[in-house]
Amino acid sequence: MHEARGENRPSDTGAGRVGIVFVSHSARLAEGLVELASQMAPATRLIAAGGTADGRIGTSFDAVSAALREANTGRGVVVLCDLGSAILIAATARDFLDDEEREGVYIVDAPLVEGGVAAAVAAEGGADRLGVVAAAESARTSWTAPAVSAESGKSPTEAVMTAPVEAAPDIRYARTVTLINVSGLHARPAAEFVRLANTFPAKVTVNGKDAKSLLSIMGLALVAGATAEIVSADASGQEAVDALADLVESGFGEERA
Amino acid sequence: MSLDATWVVEWMRHSARVLAENRAELGTLDREIGDGDHGENMDRGFIAVLSELDAIPDDATPGEVLRRAAMTLISTIGGAAGPLYGTALLKASDAVGSETQLDGASIVALLRAARDGIVLRGKAEVGEKTMVDSWTPAVDAASSAEGAGESPAGILRAAAEAGSAGAEATEPLIARKGRASYLGERAIGHRDPGAQSTALILHAAADAARNA
């Protein structure tokens, strides 16, 4: 059951990036999450620590301890856990690390799957440990997005999409583009989009949502054929908006819808 | 009168025996409000401690025995009980340092440190239907008994009895921590399995001291 953990990756995978550990009661859940997040963060060191040493449902102190060491790239380790005792095991394992190793390990209280994917994409983009933690924590509030507003009958996402644009400052720069690729602004394309957005200092929004947050972008649920208004009100924002709009129009290297 | 490393070794052996005997009962309690593996996990952990005891040198201090038992429990129990009991014994080990003879005050310090370790690790307070509901009355009773001039064996007996009463008193509570907290009011009427295993371990400590 441990083939999926580490051995099939070169040991220098993730050098220079924050490492991430997924602790789950289920080995398959942890390994599945590595598989899922690897798709969007192929160069990040993602380590699964799921199940007990003898393959049952549970968490293993020894497996988690080994994973914390394996994930240590020197830039810090962010840990996401499923249920309560996984957090207890992870916290205990961290306490037993050397002082120097322990300093870099941060256990995040966030939804495992959404937070884990967001953390992996942030790490892939070169975020530091606090940036990766913030990305994971953003998953806590992403749950509120799909709720349908009783007044308008529209989800907040739709409401944002159709809301009139607020009084625009003079420097506001916007481009409206259409999603032409099969999967729209979802999964890998969304990750690529967010990674590019994070390379610019300017604040950019897509249909009112933060272009640098994977969960916000994925929450827009922009499918093929949808339009995206990419906006920046920052003085240096034009370059970012153009790069992102060009990326969308390129179709992300995917088949056209 | 004081207790030495032999008492700690006997405490662990008595714990292993009583947890094996109560494996099914703890499993039943845990199935009612948790995931059902507490009896099995505790038994597995203490079987591993028994093997570890065989490897401990004769001149080991009480603190060393506690530390080795703690590390074994953390590695082998799995589930929340591993880090909780492991941290408890580790803090107990720190509390007695390199002492070779434990008097009443040291016994109280040992129990208090164990309880504090569990609170630190699990972030639970009294009244949340956890093992803390057994540990805290036990520590309070031990402290009172020590103040009244009881022997270490008498202190441990007082702690065990208060721990049992505390475990029983978890029955009407709503759980605020762990898997049982998902059940809300459905947890009412069931004894917390962690509080019950704590009571068993505290009785094992008292029984080990009786023959010391």
CSV table of C-alpha atoms in Angstrom, one decimal:
chain,number,residue,atom,x,y,z
A,1,MET,CA,0.0,0.0,0.0
A,2,HIS,CA,3.0,2.3,0.2
A,3,GLU,CA,4.1,2.2,-3.4
A,4,ALA,CA,2.3,5.5,-4.1
A,5,ARG,CA,4.3,7.2,-1.4
A,6,GLY,CA,7.5,8.8,-2.6
A,7,GLU,CA,9.3,5.9,-4.3
A,8,ASN,CA,8.0,6.7,-7.7
A,9,ARG,CA,9.2,10.3,-7.5
A,10,PRO,CA,12.7,11.5,-7.7
A,11,SER,CA,13.8,12.5,-4.2
A,12,ASP,CA,14.5,16.1,-5.3
A,13,THR,CA,10.9,16.7,-6.3
A,14,GLY,CA,9.7,19.9,-4.8
A,15,ALA,CA,13.1,21.4,-4.1
A,16,GLY,CA,12.7,25.1,-3.3
A,17,ARG,CA,8.9,24.7,-2.7
A,18,VAL,CA,7.0,24.2,0.6
A,19,GLY,CA,6.2,20.5,1.1
A,20,ILE,CA,2.7,19.2,1.9
A,21,VAL,CA,1.6,16.2,4.0
A,22,PHE,CA,-1.9,14.8,3.8
A,23,VAL,CA,-2.9,12.9,7.0
A,24,SER,CA,-6.0,10.7,6.7
A,25,HIS,CA,-7.5,7.7,8.5
A,26,SER,CA,-7.6,6.1,5.0
A,27,ALA,CA,-4.5,5.3,3.0
A,28,ARG,CA,-6.5,5.5,-0.2
A,29,LEU,CA,-7.9,8.9,0.7
A,30,ALA,CA,-4.5,10.3,1.4
A,31,GLU,CA,-3.0,8.8,-1.8
A,32,GLY,CA,-5.9,9.9,-3.9
A,33,LEU,CA,-5.5,13.4,-2.7
A,34,VAL,CA,-1.8,13.3,-3.7
A,35,GLU,CA,-2.9,12.1,-7.1
A,36,LEU,CA,-5.5,14.8,-7.4
A,37,ALA,CA,-3.3,17.6,-6.2
A,38,SER,CA,-0.3,16.4,-8.3
A,39,GLN,CA,-2.2,17.1,-11.4
A,40,MET,CA,-2.2,20.8,-10.5
A,41,ALA,CA,1.1,20.9,-8.6
A,42,PRO,CA,3.4,18.4,-10.4
A,43,ALA,CA,6.6,19.9,-9.1
A,44,THR,CA,5.6,20.1,-5.4
A,45,ARG,CA,6.5,17.5,-2.9
A,46,LEU,CA,3.2,16.0,-1.8
A,47,ILE,CA,3.3,13.2,0.8
A,48,ALA,CA,0.5,10.9,1.8
A,49,ALA,CA,0.3,9.5,5.4
A,50,GLY,CA,-2.9,7.6,5.6
A,51,GLY,CA,-4.0,4.5,7.5
A,52,THR,CA,-2.3,2.4,10.1
A,53,ALA,CA,1.0,0.6,9.7
A,54,ASP,CA,-0.9,-2.7,9.2
A,55,GLY,CA,-3.2,-1.3,6.6
A,56,ARG,CA,-6.3,-0.6,8.7
A,57,ILE,CA,-8.3,2.6,9.0
A,58,GLY,CA,-6.6,4.8,11.4
A,59,THR,CA,-3.5,7.0,11.7
A,60,SER,CA,0.1,5.9,12.4
A,61,PHE,CA,2.5,8.0,14.4
A,62,ASP,CA,5.4,6.4,12.7
A,63,ALA,CA,4.0,7.0,9.2
A,64,VAL,CA,3.2,10.6,10.0
A,65,SER,CA,6.6,11.2,11.5
A,66,ALA,CA,8.3,9.8,8.4
A,67,ALA,CA,6.1,11.9,6.1
A,68,LEU,CA,6.9,15.1,8.0
A,69,ARG,CA,10.6,14.4,7.4
A,70,GLU,CA,10.1,13.3,3.8
A,71,ALA,CA,8.1,16.5,3.0
A,72,ASN,CA,10.8,18.7,4.4
A,73,THR,CA,12.4,20.6,1.5
A,74,GLY,CA,13.9,23.2,3.7
A,75,ARG,CA,11.2,25.7,2.9
A,76,GLY,CA,8.7,24.4,5.5
A,77,VAL,CA,6.0,21.7,5.6
A,78,VAL,CA,2.2,22.3,5.7
A,79,VAL,CA,0.1,19.5,7.1
A,80,LEU,CA,-3.6,18.9,6.4
A,81,CYS,CA,-5.6,16.3,8.3
A,82,ASP,CA,-9.0,14.7,8.1
A,83,LEU,CA,-10.6,13.8,11.5
A,84,GLY,CA,-9.7,14.7,15.1
A,85,SER,CA,-7.2,12.0,16.0
A,86,ALA,CA,-5.3,12.7,12.7
A,87,ILE,CA,-4.7,16.2,14.1
A,88,LEU,CA,-3.6,14.8,17.5
A,89,ILE,CA,-1.2,12.4,15.8
A,90,ALA,CA,0.2,15.1,13.6
A,91,ALA,CA,0.7,17.5,16.5
A,92,THR,CA,2.4,14.7,18.5
A,93,ALA,CA,4.7,13.8,15.6
A,94,ARG,CA,5.7,17.4,15.2
A,95,ASP,CA,6.6,17.7,18.9
A,96,PHE,CA,9.0,14.8,18.5
A,97,LEU,CA,10.9,16.4,15.6
A,98,ASP,CA,14.3,18.2,16.2
A,99,ASP,CA,13.9,21.8,17.1
A,100,GLU,CA,15.0,22.9,13.7
A,101,GLU,CA,12.6,20.6,11.8
A,102,ARG,CA,9.7,21.4,14.1
A,103,GLU,CA,10.0,25.1,13.4
A,104,GLY,CA,9.0,24.7,9.8
A,105,VAL,CA,6.0,22.4,10.3
A,106,TYR,CA,2.6,24.0,10.3
A,107,ILE,CA,-0.7,22.1,10.9
A,108,VAL,CA,-3.6,23.8,9.2
A,109,ASP,CA,-7.2,23.5,10.3
A,110,ALA,CA,-8.9,23.4,6.9
A,111,PRO,CA,-11.1,21.1,4.8
A,112,LEU,CA,-8.8,18.3,3.6
A,113,VAL,CA,-9.6,18.1,-0.1
A,114,GLU,CA,-10.4,21.7,-0.9
A,115,GLY,CA,-7.7,23.1,1.4
A,116,GLY,CA,-5.2,20.5,0.2
A,117,VAL,CA,-5.6,21.3,-3.4
A,118,ALA,CA,-5.5,25.1,-2.7
A,119,ALA,CA,-2.3,24.6,-0.6
A,120,ALA,CA,-0.7,22.5,-3.3
A,121,VAL,CA,-1.3,25.1,-6.0
A,122,ALA,CA,0.0,27.9,-3.8
A,123,ALA,CA,3.2,25.8,-3.1
A,124,GLU,CA,3.6,25.1,-6.8
A,125,GLY,CA,3.5,28.8,-7.5
A,126,GLY,CA,6.3,29.3,-5.0
A,127,ALA,CA,4.4,30.7,-2.1
A,128,ASP,CA,6.2,30.6,1.3
A,129,ARG,CA,4.8,28.6,4.2
A,130,LEU,CA,2.4,31.4,5.3
A,131,GLY,CA,1.1,31.8,1.8
A,132,VAL,CA,0.4,28.1,1.5
A,133,VAL,CA,-1.3,28.1,4.9
A,134,ALA,CA,-3.4,31.1,3.8
A,135,ALA,CA,-4.4,29.3,0.6
A,136,ALA,CA,-5.5,26.2,2.6
A,137,GLU,CA,-7.4,28.3,5.1
A,138,SER,CA,-9.3,30.0,2.2
A,139,ALA,CA,-11.0,26.7,1.8
A,140,ARG,CA,-12.9,27.2,5.0
A,141,THR,CA,-15.0,30.1,3.6
A,142,SER,CA,-15.3,28.6,0.1
A,143,TRP,CA,-18.1,26.5,1.4
A,144,THR,CA,-20.4,29.5,1.7
A,145,ALA,CA,-20.1,30.2,-2.1
A,146,PRO,CA,-22.6,27.8,-3.5
A,147,ALA,CA,-25.5,28.9,-1.3
A,148,VAL,CA,-28.4,30.3,-3.3
A,149,SER,CA,-29.6,33.7,-2.3
A,150,ALA,CA,-33.3,33.6,-1.3
A,151,GLU,CA,-33.9,37.1,-2.7
A,152,SER,CA,-32.5,36.8,-6.2
A,153,GLY,CA,-32.8,33.0,-6.6
A,154,LYS,CA,-29.2,33.2,-7.9
A,155,SER,CA,-26.1,31.8,-6.4
A,156,PRO,CA,-23.7,34.5,-5.2
A,157,THR,CA,-21.5,33.5,-8.1
A,158,GLU,CA,-24.2,34.3,-10.6
A,159,ALA,CA,-25.1,37.4,-8.7
A,160,VAL,CA,-21.5,38.6,-9.0
A,161,MET,CA,-21.4,37.8,-12.7
A,162,THR,CA,-24.4,39.9,-13.5
A,163,ALA,CA,-23.9,42.7,-11.0
A,164,PRO,CA,-23.3,46.1,-12.5
A,165,VAL,CA,-19.7,47.1,-12.5
A,166,GLU,CA,-19.0,49.6,-9.7
A,167,ALA,CA,-17.9,53.1,-10.4
A,168,ALA,CA,-14.6,52.6,-12.1
A,169,PRO,CA,-11.5,54.6,-11.3
A,170,ASP,CA,-9.8,56.1,-14.3
A,171,ILE,CA,-6.9,53.6,-14.2
A,172,ARG,CA,-9.3,50.6,-14.3
A,173,TYR,CA,-8.3,48.2,-17.1
A,174,ALA,CA,-10.5,45.3,-18.1
A,175,ARG,CA,-10.8,42.7,-20.8
A,176,THR,CA,-13.7,40.4,-21.4
A,177,VAL,CA,-12.8,37.0,-22.8
A,178,THR,CA,-14.7,33.8,-23.7
A,179,LEU,CA,-13.6,30.4,-22.5
A,180,ILE,CA,-13.0,28.3,-25.6
A,181,ASN,CA,-11.4,25.2,-24.1
A,182,VAL,CA,-13.3,22.0,-23.2
A,183,SER,CA,-13.0,22.1,-19.4
A,184,GLY,CA,-13.4,25.9,-19.0
A,185,LEU,CA,-11.7,27.6,-16.1
A,186,HIS,CA,-11.6,24.5,-14.0
A,187,ALA,CA,-9.0,22.1,-12.4
A,188,ARG,CA,-5.7,22.3,-14.3
A,189,PRO,CA,-6.6,25.4,-16.4
A,190,ALA,CA,-7.8,27.2,-13.2
A,191,ALA,CA,-4.5,26.3,-11.5
A,192,GLU,CA,-2.5,27.5,-14.4
A,193,PHE,CA,-4.5,30.8,-14.4
A,194,VAL,CA,-4.0,31.3,-10.7
A,195,ARG,CA,-0.3,30.5,-10.9
A,196,LEU,CA,0.1,33.2,-13.6
A,197,ALA,CA,-2.0,35.7,-11.7
A,198,ASN,CA,0.3,35.2,-8.7
A,199,THR,CA,3.4,36.2,-10.7
A,200,PHE,CA,2.1,39.8,-10.9
A,201,PRO,CA,2.0,42.2,-7.9
A,202,ALA,CA,-1.3,43.8,-9.1
A,203,LYS,CA,-4.7,42.9,-7.7
A,204,VAL,CA,-6.8,41.4,-10.4
A,205,THR,CA,-10.3,40.1,-10.3
A,206,VAL,CA,-12.3,37.7,-12.5
A,207,ASN,CA,-16.0,38.5,-12.5
A,208,GLY,CA,-15.4,40.2,-9.2
A,209,LYS,CA,-13.4,37.3,-7.6
A,210,ASP,CA,-9.8,37.3,-6.6
A,211,ALA,CA,-7.8,36.0,-9.6
A,212,LYS,CA,-5.0,34.7,-7.2
A,213,SER,CA,-7.3,32.4,-5.2
A,214,LEU,CA,-7.8,29.0,-6.8
A,215,LEU,CA,-10.9,28.3,-4.8
A,216,SER,CA,-12.5,31.6,-5.8
A,217,ILE,CA,-11.7,31.0,-9.4
A,218,MET,CA,-13.0,27.4,-9.3
A,219,GLY,CA,-16.0,28.6,-7.4
A,220,LEU,CA,-17.0,30.8,-10.4
A,221,ALA,CA,-17.6,27.5,-12.3
A,222,LEU,CA,-16.9,29.1,-15.6
A,223,VAL,CA,-17.5,26.4,-18.2
A,224,ALA,CA,-16.7,26.4,-21.9
A,225,GLY,CA,-18.5,29.3,-23.7
A,226,ALA,CA,-18.8,31.4,-20.5
A,227,THR,CA,-17.3,34.9,-20.5
A,228,ALA,CA,-14.9,36.2,-17.9
A,229,GLU,CA,-14.3,39.9,-17.2
A,230,ILE,CA,-10.7,40.2,-16.1
A,231,VAL,CA,-10.2,43.5,-14.3
A,232,SER,CA,-7.5,45.4,-12.5
A,233,ALA,CA,-7.7,48.8,-10.9
A,234,ASP,CA,-4.0,48.9,-10.1
A,235,ALA,CA,-1.7,51.2,-12.0
A,236,SER,CA,0.5,48.2,-12.9
A,237,GLY,CA,-2.5,46.0,-13.6
A,238,GLN,CA,-2.7,46.2,-17.4
A,239,GLU,CA,0.1,43.8,-18.0
A,240,ALA,CA,-1.4,41.2,-15.7
A,241,VAL,CA,-4.9,41.5,-17.2
A,242,ASP,CA,-3.5,41.1,-20.7
A,243,ALA,CA,-1.4,38.1,-19.8
A,244,LEU,CA,-4.4,36.4,-18.1
A,245,ALA,CA,-6.8,37.3,-20.9
A,246,ASP,CA,-4.3,36.0,-23.5
A,247,LEU,CA,-4.0,32.7,-21.5
A,248,VAL,CA,-7.7,32.3,-21.5
A,249,GLU,CA,-7.9,33.0,-25.2
A,250,SER,CA,-5.1,30.5,-25.9
A,251,GLY,CA,-7.4,27.7,-24.6
A,252,PHE,CA,-4.8,26.5,-22.1
A,253,GLY,CA,-3.5,24.1,-24.7
A,254,GLU,CA,-6.7,22.1,-24.5
A,255,GLU,CA,-9.1,20.9,-27.1
A,256,ARG,CA,-11.6,23.6,-28.1
A,257,ALA,CA,-15.1,23.1,-27.0
B,1,MET,CA,6.8,4.8,52.5
B,2,SER,CA,7.5,5.4,48.8
B,3,LEU,CA,7.2,3.6,45.4
B,4,ASP,CA,10.0,2.8,43.0
B,5,ALA,CA,10.4,1.7,39.4
B,6,THR,CA,9.1,-1.8,40.2
B,7,TRP,CA,5.7,-0.1,41.0
B,8,VAL,CA,5.7,1.6,37.5
B,9,VAL,CA,6.5,-1.8,35.8
B,10,GLU,CA,3.8,-3.5,37.8
B,11,TRP,CA,1.4,-0.6,37.0
B,12,MET,CA,1.9,-1.2,33.3
B,13,ARG,CA,1.5,-5.0,33.7
B,14,HIS,CA,-1.7,-4.6,35.7
B,15,SER,CA,-2.9,-2.1,33.1
B,16,ALA,CA,-2.2,-4.6,30.3
B,17,ARG,CA,-4.1,-7.3,32.1
B,18,VAL,CA,-7.2,-5.2,33.0
B,19,LEU,CA,-7.4,-3.7,29.5
B,20,ALA,CA,-7.2,-7.1,27.9
B,21,GLU,CA,-10.0,-8.3,30.3
B,22,ASN,CA,-12.1,-5.2,29.4
B,23,ARG,CA,-11.3,-5.1,25.7
B,24,ALA,CA,-14.8,-6.2,24.7
B,25,GLU,CA,-16.5,-3.8,27.1
B,26,LEU,CA,-14.5,-0.8,25.9
B,27,GLY,CA,-15.2,-1.8,22.4
B,28,THR,CA,-18.9,-1.8,23.1
B,29,LEU,CA,-18.8,1.6,24.8
B,30,ASP,CA,-16.9,3.0,21.8
B,31,ARG,CA,-19.3,1.4,19.3
B,32,GLU,CA,-22.1,3.3,20.9
B,33,ILE,CA,-20.6,6.7,20.5
B,34,GLY,CA,-17.4,6.4,18.5
B,35,ASP,CA,-15.8,4.1,16.0
B,36,GLY,CA,-15.6,1.0,18.1
B,37,ASP,CA,-11.9,0.4,18.2
B,38,HIS,CA,-10.9,1.7,21.6
B,39,GLY,CA,-10.8,-1.7,23.4
B,40,GLU,CA,-8.8,-3.3,20.6
B,41,ASN,CA,-6.4,-0.3,20.3
B,42,MET,CA,-5.7,-0.1,24.1
B,43,ASP,CA,-5.1,-3.8,24.2
B,44,ARG,CA,-2.7,-3.7,21.3
B,45,GLY,CA,-0.8,-0.8,22.8
B,46,PHE,CA,-0.4,-2.4,26.2
B,47,ILE,CA,0.6,-5.7,24.7
B,48,ALA,CA,3.4,-3.8,23.0
B,49,VAL,CA,4.3,-2.1,26.3
B,50,LEU,CA,4.6,-5.6,27.9
B,51,SER,CA,7.3,-6.5,25.3
B,52,GLU,CA,9.0,-3.2,25.9
B,53,LEU,CA,9.1,-3.8,29.7
B,54,ASP,CA,11.1,-7.0,29.1
B,55,ALA,CA,13.8,-4.9,27.4
B,56,ILE,CA,14.1,-2.3,30.3
B,57,PRO,CA,17.3,-2.6,32.4
B,58,ASP,CA,16.9,-3.5,36.0
B,59,ASP,CA,18.3,-0.2,37.2
B,60,ALA,CA,15.9,2.0,35.2
B,61,THR,CA,14.2,4.9,37.1
B,62,PRO,CA,10.4,5.3,37.3
B,63,GLY,CA,10.8,8.2,34.8
B,64,GLU,CA,12.6,6.0,32.3
B,65,VAL,CA,10.0,3.2,32.5
B,66,LEU,CA,7.2,5.8,32.0
B,67,ARG,CA,9.0,7.3,29.0
B,68,ARG,CA,9.5,4.0,27.2
B,69,ALA,CA,5.9,3.0,27.8
B,70,ALA,CA,4.8,6.4,26.5
B,71,MET,CA,6.8,6.1,23.3
B,72,THR,CA,5.4,2.6,22.8
B,73,LEU,CA,1.8,3.7,23.3
B,74,ILE,CA,2.2,6.6,20.8
B,75,SER,CA,3.5,4.3,18.1
B,76,THR,CA,1.2,1.4,18.6
B,77,ILE,CA,-2.3,2.5,19.8
B,78,GLY,CA,-3.3,4.4,16.7
B,79,GLY,CA,-6.3,6.7,17.0
B,80,ALA,CA,-6.6,9.6,19.5
B,81,ALA,CA,-5.8,7.4,22.5
B,82,GLY,CA,-2.2,6.9,21.4
B,83,PRO,CA,-1.1,10.5,21.5
B,84,LEU,CA,-3.3,11.2,24.5
B,85,TYR,CA,-2.1,8.4,26.8
B,86,GLY,CA,1.4,8.7,25.4
B,87,THR,CA,1.6,12.4,26.1
B,88,ALA,CA,0.2,11.7,29.6
B,89,LEU,CA,2.9,9.2,30.5
B,90,LEU,CA,5.6,11.4,28.9
B,91,LYS,CA,4.6,14.4,31.0
B,92,ALA,CA,4.4,12.1,34.0
B,93,SER,CA,8.0,11.0,33.3
B,94,ASP,CA,9.1,14.6,33.1
B,95,ALA,CA,7.4,15.3,36.4
B,96,VAL,CA,9.3,12.7,38.3
B,97,GLY,CA,12.6,13.4,36.6
B,98,SER,CA,15.4,11.2,37.8
B,99,GLU,CA,13.9,10.3,41.2
B,100,THR,CA,14.2,6.7,42.2
B,101,GLN,CA,11.8,6.7,45.1
B,102,LEU,CA,8.4,8.4,44.7
B,103,ASP,CA,6.7,9.8,47.8
B,104,GLY,CA,3.2,11.0,48.1
B,105,ALA,CA,4.0,14.4,46.7
B,106,SER,CA,5.7,12.9,43.7
B,107,ILE,CA,2.8,10.6,43.0
B,108,VAL,CA,0.4,13.6,43.0
B,109,ALA,CA,2.8,15.5,40.7
B,110,LEU,CA,3.0,12.5,38.4
B,111,LEU,CA,-0.8,12.2,38.1
B,112,ARG,CA,-1.2,16.0,37.7
B,113,ALA,CA,1.4,16.1,34.9
B,114,ALA,CA,-0.3,13.2,33.1
B,115,ARG,CA,-3.7,15.0,33.3
B,116,ASP,CA,-2.1,18.3,32.1
B,117,GLY,CA,-0.5,16.4,29.2
B,118,ILE,CA,-3.9,15.1,28.1
B,119,VAL,CA,-5.5,18.5,28.4
B,120,LEU,CA,-2.7,20.1,26.4
B,121,ARG,CA,-2.9,17.5,23.7
B,122,GLY,CA,-6.6,17.1,23.4
B,123,LYS,CA,-7.7,20.6,24.4
B,124,ALA,CA,-10.6,19.2,26.4
B,125,GLU,CA,-12.0,20.6,29.6
B,126,VAL,CA,-14.0,18.9,32.4
B,127,GLY,CA,-17.6,18.2,31.4
B,128,GLU,CA,-16.9,17.5,27.7
B,129,LYS,CA,-17.4,13.8,28.0
B,130,THR,CA,-13.7,12.8,27.6
B,131,MET,CA,-11.0,11.0,29.7
B,132,VAL,CA,-10.4,14.4,31.3
B,133,ASP,CA,-13.6,13.8,33.3
B,134,SER,CA,-11.9,10.8,34.9
B,135,TRP,CA,-8.4,12.3,35.3
B,136,THR,CA,-9.3,15.6,36.9
B,137,PRO,CA,-11.4,14.3,39.8
B,138,ALA,CA,-8.6,11.6,40.3
B,139,VAL,CA,-6.0,14.3,40.5
B,140,ASP,CA,-8.1,16.4,42.9
B,141,ALA,CA,-8.7,13.3,45.2
B,142,ALA,CA,-5.0,12.4,45.1
B,143,SER,CA,-4.1,15.9,46.1
B,144,SER,CA,-6.6,15.8,49.0
B,145,ALA,CA,-5.4,12.4,50.2
B,146,GLU,CA,-1.8,13.5,50.1
B,147,GLY,CA,-2.8,16.6,52.1
B,148,ALA,CA,-4.4,14.3,54.7
B,149,GLY,CA,-1.2,12.4,55.1
B,150,GLU,CA,-2.1,9.2,53.1
B,151,SER,CA,0.5,6.8,51.9
B,152,PRO,CA,1.3,6.6,48.2
B,153,ALA,CA,-0.9,3.5,48.0
B,154,GLY,CA,-3.7,5.3,49.8
B,155,ILE,CA,-3.3,8.3,47.4
B,156,LEU,CA,-3.5,6.0,44.4
B,157,ARG,CA,-6.6,4.3,45.8
B,158,ALA,CA,-8.4,7.6,46.3
B,159,ALA,CA,-7.4,8.7,42.7
B,160,ALA,CA,-8.8,5.4,41.3
B,161,GLU,CA,-12.1,5.7,43.1
B,162,ALA,CA,-12.6,9.3,42.1
B,163,GLY,CA,-11.6,8.4,38.5
B,164,SER,CA,-14.3,5.6,38.4
B,165,ALA,CA,-16.9,8.0,39.7
B,166,GLY,CA,-15.8,10.5,37.1
B,167,ALA,CA,-16.1,8.0,34.3
B,168,GLU,CA,-19.6,7.0,35.5
B,169,ALA,CA,-20.5,10.7,35.6
B,170,THR,CA,-19.8,11.1,31.8
B,171,GLU,CA,-23.0,9.1,31.1
B,172,PRO,CA,-25.5,12.0,31.1
B,173,LEU,CA,-23.1,14.4,29.3
B,174,ILE,CA,-23.2,15.6,25.6
B,175,ALA,CA,-19.8,15.0,24.0
B,176,ARG,CA,-17.9,18.1,22.9
B,177,LYS,CA,-14.8,16.5,21.6
B,178,GLY,CA,-13.9,13.6,19.3
B,179,ARG,CA,-16.1,11.4,17.1
B,180,ALA,CA,-18.8,11.3,19.7
B,181,SER,CA,-19.4,15.1,19.4
B,182,TYR,CA,-21.0,14.4,16.0
B,183,LEU,CA,-23.8,12.6,17.8
B,184,GLY,CA,-25.1,15.5,19.8
B,185,GLU,CA,-27.8,14.4,22.3
B,186,ARG,CA,-27.6,10.8,21.1
B,187,ALA,CA,-24.4,10.5,23.2
B,188,ILE,CA,-26.4,11.0,26.4
B,189,GLY,CA,-26.8,7.8,28.5
B,190,HIS,CA,-23.5,6.3,27.2
B,191,ARG,CA,-20.3,6.3,29.2
B,192,ASP,CA,-17.2,7.7,27.5
B,193,PRO,CA,-14.9,4.9,26.6
B,194,GLY,CA,-11.7,7.0,27.2
B,195,ALA,CA,-12.9,8.0,30.7
B,196,GLN,CA,-13.6,4.3,31.4
B,197,SER,CA,-10.1,3.2,30.2
B,198,THR,CA,-8.6,5.9,32.4
B,199,ALA,CA,-10.5,4.6,35.4
B,200,LEU,CA,-9.2,1.1,34.6
B,201,ILE,CA,-5.6,2.4,34.4
B,202,LEU,CA,-5.9,4.3,37.6
B,203,HIS,CA,-7.2,1.2,39.4
B,204,ALA,CA,-4.2,-0.7,37.9
B,205,ALA,CA,-1.9,1.9,39.5
B,206,ALA,CA,-3.5,1.4,42.9
B,207,ASP,CA,-3.5,-2.4,42.7
B,208,ALA,CA,0.2,-2.3,41.7
B,209,ALA,CA,1.0,-0.2,44.8
B,210,ARG,CA,-1.0,-2.4,47.2
B,211,ASN,CA,1.5,-5.2,46.7
B,212,ALA,CA,4.6,-2.9,46.6
